[in-house]
mmCIF file of C-alpha atoms in Angstrom:
data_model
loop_
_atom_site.group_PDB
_atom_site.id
_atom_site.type_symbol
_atom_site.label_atom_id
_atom_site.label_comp_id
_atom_site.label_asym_id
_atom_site.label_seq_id
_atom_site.Cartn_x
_atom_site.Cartn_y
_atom_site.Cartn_z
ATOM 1 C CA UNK A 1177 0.000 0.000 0.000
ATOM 2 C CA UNK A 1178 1.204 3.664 -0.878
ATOM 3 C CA UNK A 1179 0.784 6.290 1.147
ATOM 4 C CA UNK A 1180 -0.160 9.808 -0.626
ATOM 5 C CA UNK A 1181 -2.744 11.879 1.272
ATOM 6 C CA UNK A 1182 -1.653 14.555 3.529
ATOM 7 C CA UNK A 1183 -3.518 12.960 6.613
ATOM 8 C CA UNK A 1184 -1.590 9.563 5.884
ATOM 9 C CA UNK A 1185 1.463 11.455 5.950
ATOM 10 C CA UNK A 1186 1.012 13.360 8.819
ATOM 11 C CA UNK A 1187 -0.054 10.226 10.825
ATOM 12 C CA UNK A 1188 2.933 7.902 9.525
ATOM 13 C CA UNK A 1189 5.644 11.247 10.873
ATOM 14 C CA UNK A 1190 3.432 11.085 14.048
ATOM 15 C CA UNK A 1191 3.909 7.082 14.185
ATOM 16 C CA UNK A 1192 7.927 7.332 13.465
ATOM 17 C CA UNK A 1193 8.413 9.922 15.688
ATOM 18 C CA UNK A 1194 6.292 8.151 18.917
ATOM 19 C CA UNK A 1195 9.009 4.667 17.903
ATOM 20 C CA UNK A 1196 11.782 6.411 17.343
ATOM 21 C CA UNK A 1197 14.318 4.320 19.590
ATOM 22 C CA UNK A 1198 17.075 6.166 19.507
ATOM 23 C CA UNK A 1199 15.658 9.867 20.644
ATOM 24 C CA UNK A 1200 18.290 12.564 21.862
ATOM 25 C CA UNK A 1201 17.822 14.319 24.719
ATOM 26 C CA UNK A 1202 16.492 17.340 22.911
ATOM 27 C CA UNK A 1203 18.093 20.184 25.352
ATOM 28 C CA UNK A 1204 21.339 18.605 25.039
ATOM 29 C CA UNK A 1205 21.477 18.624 21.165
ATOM 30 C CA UNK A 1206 19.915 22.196 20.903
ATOM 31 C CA UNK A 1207 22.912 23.381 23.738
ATOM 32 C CA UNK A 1208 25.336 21.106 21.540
ATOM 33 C CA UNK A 1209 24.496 23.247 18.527
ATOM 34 C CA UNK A 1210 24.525 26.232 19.617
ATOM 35 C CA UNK A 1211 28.185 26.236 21.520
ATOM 36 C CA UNK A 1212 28.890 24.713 17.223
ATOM 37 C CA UNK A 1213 27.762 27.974 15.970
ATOM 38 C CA UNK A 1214 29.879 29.536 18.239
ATOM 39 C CA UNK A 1215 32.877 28.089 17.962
ATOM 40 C CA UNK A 1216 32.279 28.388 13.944
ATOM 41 C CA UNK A 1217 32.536 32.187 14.304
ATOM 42 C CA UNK A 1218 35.505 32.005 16.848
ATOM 43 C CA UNK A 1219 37.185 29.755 14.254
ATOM 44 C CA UNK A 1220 36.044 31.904 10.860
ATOM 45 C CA UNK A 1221 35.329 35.490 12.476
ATOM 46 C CA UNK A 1222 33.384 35.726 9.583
ATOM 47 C CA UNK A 1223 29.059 35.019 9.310
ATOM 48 C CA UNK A 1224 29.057 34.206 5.744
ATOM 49 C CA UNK A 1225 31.660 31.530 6.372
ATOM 50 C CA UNK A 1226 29.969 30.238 9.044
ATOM 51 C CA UNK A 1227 26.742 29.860 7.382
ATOM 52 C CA UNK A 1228 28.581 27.709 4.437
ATOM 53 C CA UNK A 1229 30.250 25.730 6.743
ATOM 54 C CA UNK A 1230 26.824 25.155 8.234
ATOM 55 C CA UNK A 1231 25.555 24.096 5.216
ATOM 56 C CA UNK A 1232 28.040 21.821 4.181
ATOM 57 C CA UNK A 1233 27.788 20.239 7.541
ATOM 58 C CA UNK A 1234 24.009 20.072 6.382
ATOM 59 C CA UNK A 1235 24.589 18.614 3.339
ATOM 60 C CA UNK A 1236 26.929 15.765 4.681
ATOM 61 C CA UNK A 1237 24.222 14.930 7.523
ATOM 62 C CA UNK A 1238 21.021 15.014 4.694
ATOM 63 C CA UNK A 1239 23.466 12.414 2.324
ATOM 64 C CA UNK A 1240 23.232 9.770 5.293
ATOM 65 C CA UNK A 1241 19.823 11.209 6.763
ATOM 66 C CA UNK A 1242 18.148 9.804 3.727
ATOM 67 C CA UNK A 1243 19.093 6.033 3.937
ATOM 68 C CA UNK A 1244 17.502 6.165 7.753
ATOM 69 C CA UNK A 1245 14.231 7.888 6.628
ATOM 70 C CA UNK A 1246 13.995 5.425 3.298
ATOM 71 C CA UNK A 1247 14.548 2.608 5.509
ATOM 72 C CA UNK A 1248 11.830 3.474 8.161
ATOM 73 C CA UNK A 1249 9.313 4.323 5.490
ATOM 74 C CA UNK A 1250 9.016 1.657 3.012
ATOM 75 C CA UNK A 1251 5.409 2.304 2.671
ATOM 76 C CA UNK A 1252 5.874 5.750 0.948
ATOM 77 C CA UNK A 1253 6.481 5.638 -2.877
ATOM 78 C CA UNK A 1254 8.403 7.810 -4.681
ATOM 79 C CA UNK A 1255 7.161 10.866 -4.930
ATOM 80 C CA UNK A 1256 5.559 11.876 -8.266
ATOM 81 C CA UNK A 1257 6.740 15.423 -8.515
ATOM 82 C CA UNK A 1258 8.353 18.145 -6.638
ATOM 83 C CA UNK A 1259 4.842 18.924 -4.930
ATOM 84 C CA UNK A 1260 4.595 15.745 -2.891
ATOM 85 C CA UNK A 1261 8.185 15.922 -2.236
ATOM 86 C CA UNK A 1262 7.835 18.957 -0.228
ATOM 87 C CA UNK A 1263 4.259 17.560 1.249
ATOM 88 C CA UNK A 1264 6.784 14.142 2.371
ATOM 89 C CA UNK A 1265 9.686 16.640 3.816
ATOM 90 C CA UNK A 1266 7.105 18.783 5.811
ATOM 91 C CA UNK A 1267 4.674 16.121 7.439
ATOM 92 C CA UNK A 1268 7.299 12.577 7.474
ATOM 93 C CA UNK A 1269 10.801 13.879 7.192
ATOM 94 C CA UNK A 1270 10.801 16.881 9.512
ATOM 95 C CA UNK A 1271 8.802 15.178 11.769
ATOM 96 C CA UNK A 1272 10.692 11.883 12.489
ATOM 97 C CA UNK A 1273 14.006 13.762 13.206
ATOM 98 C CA UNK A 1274 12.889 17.059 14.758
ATOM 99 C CA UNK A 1275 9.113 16.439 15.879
ATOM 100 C CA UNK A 1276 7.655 19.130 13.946
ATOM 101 C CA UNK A 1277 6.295 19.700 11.035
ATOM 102 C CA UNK A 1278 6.425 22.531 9.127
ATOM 103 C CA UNK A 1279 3.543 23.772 6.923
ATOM 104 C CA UNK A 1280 4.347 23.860 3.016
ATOM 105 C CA UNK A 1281 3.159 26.801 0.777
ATOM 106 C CA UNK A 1282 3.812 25.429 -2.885
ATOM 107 C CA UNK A 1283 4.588 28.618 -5.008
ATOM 108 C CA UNK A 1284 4.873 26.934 -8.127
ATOM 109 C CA UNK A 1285 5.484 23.047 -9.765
ATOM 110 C CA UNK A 1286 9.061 23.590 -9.070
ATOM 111 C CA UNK A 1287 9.477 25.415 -5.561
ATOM 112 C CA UNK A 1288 7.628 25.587 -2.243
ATOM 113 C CA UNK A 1289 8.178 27.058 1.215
ATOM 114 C CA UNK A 1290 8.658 25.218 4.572
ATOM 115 C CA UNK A 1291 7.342 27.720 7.606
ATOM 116 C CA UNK A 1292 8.360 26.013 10.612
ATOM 117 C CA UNK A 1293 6.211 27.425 13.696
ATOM 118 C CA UNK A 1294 9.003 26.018 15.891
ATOM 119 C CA UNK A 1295 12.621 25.796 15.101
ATOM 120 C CA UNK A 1296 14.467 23.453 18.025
ATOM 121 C CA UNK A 1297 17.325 24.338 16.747
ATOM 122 C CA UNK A 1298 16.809 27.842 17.991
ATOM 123 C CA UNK A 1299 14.699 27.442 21.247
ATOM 124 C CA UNK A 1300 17.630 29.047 23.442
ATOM 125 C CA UNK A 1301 19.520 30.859 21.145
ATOM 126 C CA UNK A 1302 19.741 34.734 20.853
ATOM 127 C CA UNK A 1303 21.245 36.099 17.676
ATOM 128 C CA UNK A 1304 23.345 39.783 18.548
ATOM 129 C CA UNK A 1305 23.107 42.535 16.667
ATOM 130 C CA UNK A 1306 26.490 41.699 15.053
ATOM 131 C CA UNK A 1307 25.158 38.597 13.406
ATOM 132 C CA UNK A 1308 22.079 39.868 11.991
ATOM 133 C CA UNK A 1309 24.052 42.679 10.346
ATOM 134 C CA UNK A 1310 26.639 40.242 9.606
ATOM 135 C CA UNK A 1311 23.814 37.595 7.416
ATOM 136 C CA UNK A 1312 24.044 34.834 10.041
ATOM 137 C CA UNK A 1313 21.554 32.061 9.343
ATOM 138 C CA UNK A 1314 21.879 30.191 12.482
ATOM 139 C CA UNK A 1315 19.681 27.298 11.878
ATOM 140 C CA UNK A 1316 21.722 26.935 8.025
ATOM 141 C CA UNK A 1317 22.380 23.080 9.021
ATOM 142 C CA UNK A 1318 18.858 22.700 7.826
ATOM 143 C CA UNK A 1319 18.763 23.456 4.056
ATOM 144 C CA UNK A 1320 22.308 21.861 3.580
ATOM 145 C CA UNK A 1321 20.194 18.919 4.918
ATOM 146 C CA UNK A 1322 17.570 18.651 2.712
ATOM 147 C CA UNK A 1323 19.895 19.820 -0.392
ATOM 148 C CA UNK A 1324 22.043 16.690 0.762
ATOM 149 C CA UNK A 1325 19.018 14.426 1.286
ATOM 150 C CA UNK A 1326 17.324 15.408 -2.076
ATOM 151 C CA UNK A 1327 20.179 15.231 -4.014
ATOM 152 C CA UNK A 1328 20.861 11.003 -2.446
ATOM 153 C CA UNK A 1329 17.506 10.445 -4.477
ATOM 154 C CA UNK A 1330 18.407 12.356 -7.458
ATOM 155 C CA UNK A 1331 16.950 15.473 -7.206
ATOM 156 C CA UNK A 1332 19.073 18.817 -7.807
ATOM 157 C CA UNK A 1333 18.042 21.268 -5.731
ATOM 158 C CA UNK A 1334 18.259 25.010 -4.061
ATOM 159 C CA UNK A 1335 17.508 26.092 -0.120
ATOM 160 C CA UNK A 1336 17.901 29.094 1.505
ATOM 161 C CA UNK A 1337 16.422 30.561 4.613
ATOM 162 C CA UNK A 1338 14.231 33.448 3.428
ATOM 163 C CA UNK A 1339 13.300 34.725 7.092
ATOM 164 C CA UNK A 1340 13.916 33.882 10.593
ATOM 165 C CA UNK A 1341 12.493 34.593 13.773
ATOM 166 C CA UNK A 1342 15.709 34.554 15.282
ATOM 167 C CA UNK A 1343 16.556 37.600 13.048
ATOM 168 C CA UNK A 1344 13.637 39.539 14.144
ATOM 169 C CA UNK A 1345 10.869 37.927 11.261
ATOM 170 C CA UNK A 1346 7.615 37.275 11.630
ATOM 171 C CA UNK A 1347 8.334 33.737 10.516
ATOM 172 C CA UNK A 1348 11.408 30.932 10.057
ATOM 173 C CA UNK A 1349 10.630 30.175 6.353
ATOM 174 C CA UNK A 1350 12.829 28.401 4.037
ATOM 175 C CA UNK A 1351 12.802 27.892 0.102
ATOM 176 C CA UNK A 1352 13.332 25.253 -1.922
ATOM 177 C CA UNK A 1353 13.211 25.161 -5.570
ATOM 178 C CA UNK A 1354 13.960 22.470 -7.891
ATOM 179 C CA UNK A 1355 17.063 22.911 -10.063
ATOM 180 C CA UNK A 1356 16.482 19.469 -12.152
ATOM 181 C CA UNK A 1357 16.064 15.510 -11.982
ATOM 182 C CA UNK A 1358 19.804 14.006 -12.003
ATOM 183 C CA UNK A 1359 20.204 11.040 -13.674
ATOM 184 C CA UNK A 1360 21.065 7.527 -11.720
ATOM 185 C CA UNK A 1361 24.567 7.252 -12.992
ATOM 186 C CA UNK A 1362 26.138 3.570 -12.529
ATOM 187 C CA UNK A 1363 29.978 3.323 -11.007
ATOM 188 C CA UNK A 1364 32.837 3.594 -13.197
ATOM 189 C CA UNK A 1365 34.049 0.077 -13.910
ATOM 190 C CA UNK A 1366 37.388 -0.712 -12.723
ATOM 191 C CA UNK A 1367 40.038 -2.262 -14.910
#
């Protein structure tokens, strides 16, 4: 049986998320990330290098983030277009890791927008002055993670944070829009 409507995906992130076995201690990853973002400026002195470090962290986690979620949800098919992808990311993926899930505003075929009414990442974090001014995205782990997660099951594509509540916004919003379907390329033979 595949799953496809929005209620059977919400329930099945619910489900993962109540067996998860292998929960963190939520405060302790949250305080673990933070003193990371620190000690990423104290290394770089510099926000934009910070937030590219962040997402290439991201993007490394997402590449081996994938094979986890795949494996605990054989009962979702593969997506048949960049719509239900983001409906799968919002209401199963976000929600087995993080236990939330973000609502999903689908702007056109090709992009939508996750706005997350609760970032963990940021529940005890205070951004100065400095790093607003400075174009820190402290919560930029996240959209190297689904870039690297997307691109695992061959799909090229773009986030970026477009607002943050950290950084005074209304909302935490990120956008992701599809660059293009890679092709499943099989290893180089060796000689």
């Amino acid at each position: 049986m595949s799953i496809r409507t929005p209620a059977q995906l919400k329930s099945l992130g619910d489900d993962l998320w109540k067996n998860r076995p292998e929960k963190l201690n939520a405060e302790l990853f949250i305080l673990t990330y933070g003193a990371l973002v620190v000690q990423l400026y104290k290394d770089f002195e510099d926000y934009g290098e910070v937030n590219k470090k962040l997402d290439k962290m991201g993007y490394n986690i997402g590449t081996r983030l994938i094979e986890d979620f795949l494996a605990c949800t054989p009962s979702v098919a593969r997506c048949a277009d960049f719509r239900e992808t983001g409906e799968v990311i919002a209401k199963v993926g976000f929600k087995s890791f993080l236990n939330i899930a973000p609502s999903v505003t689908h702007v056109s075929p090709t992009e939508f927008v996750l706005t997350l009414d609760e970032n963990p990442l940021a529940e005890f974090a205070e951004l100065p002055e400095d790093a607003v001014q400075g174009g820190l995205w402290f919560s930029n782990v996240l959209v190297g993670v689904l870039r690297g997660a997307l691109e695992m099951i061959q799909i090229a594509a773009t986030a970026e944070f477009i607002s943050d509540t950290l950084r005074g916004d209304e909302a935490t919003e990120i956008r992701v829009k599809l660059v293009r379907y890679l092709e499943e390329e099989a290893p180089e033979a060796d000689e």
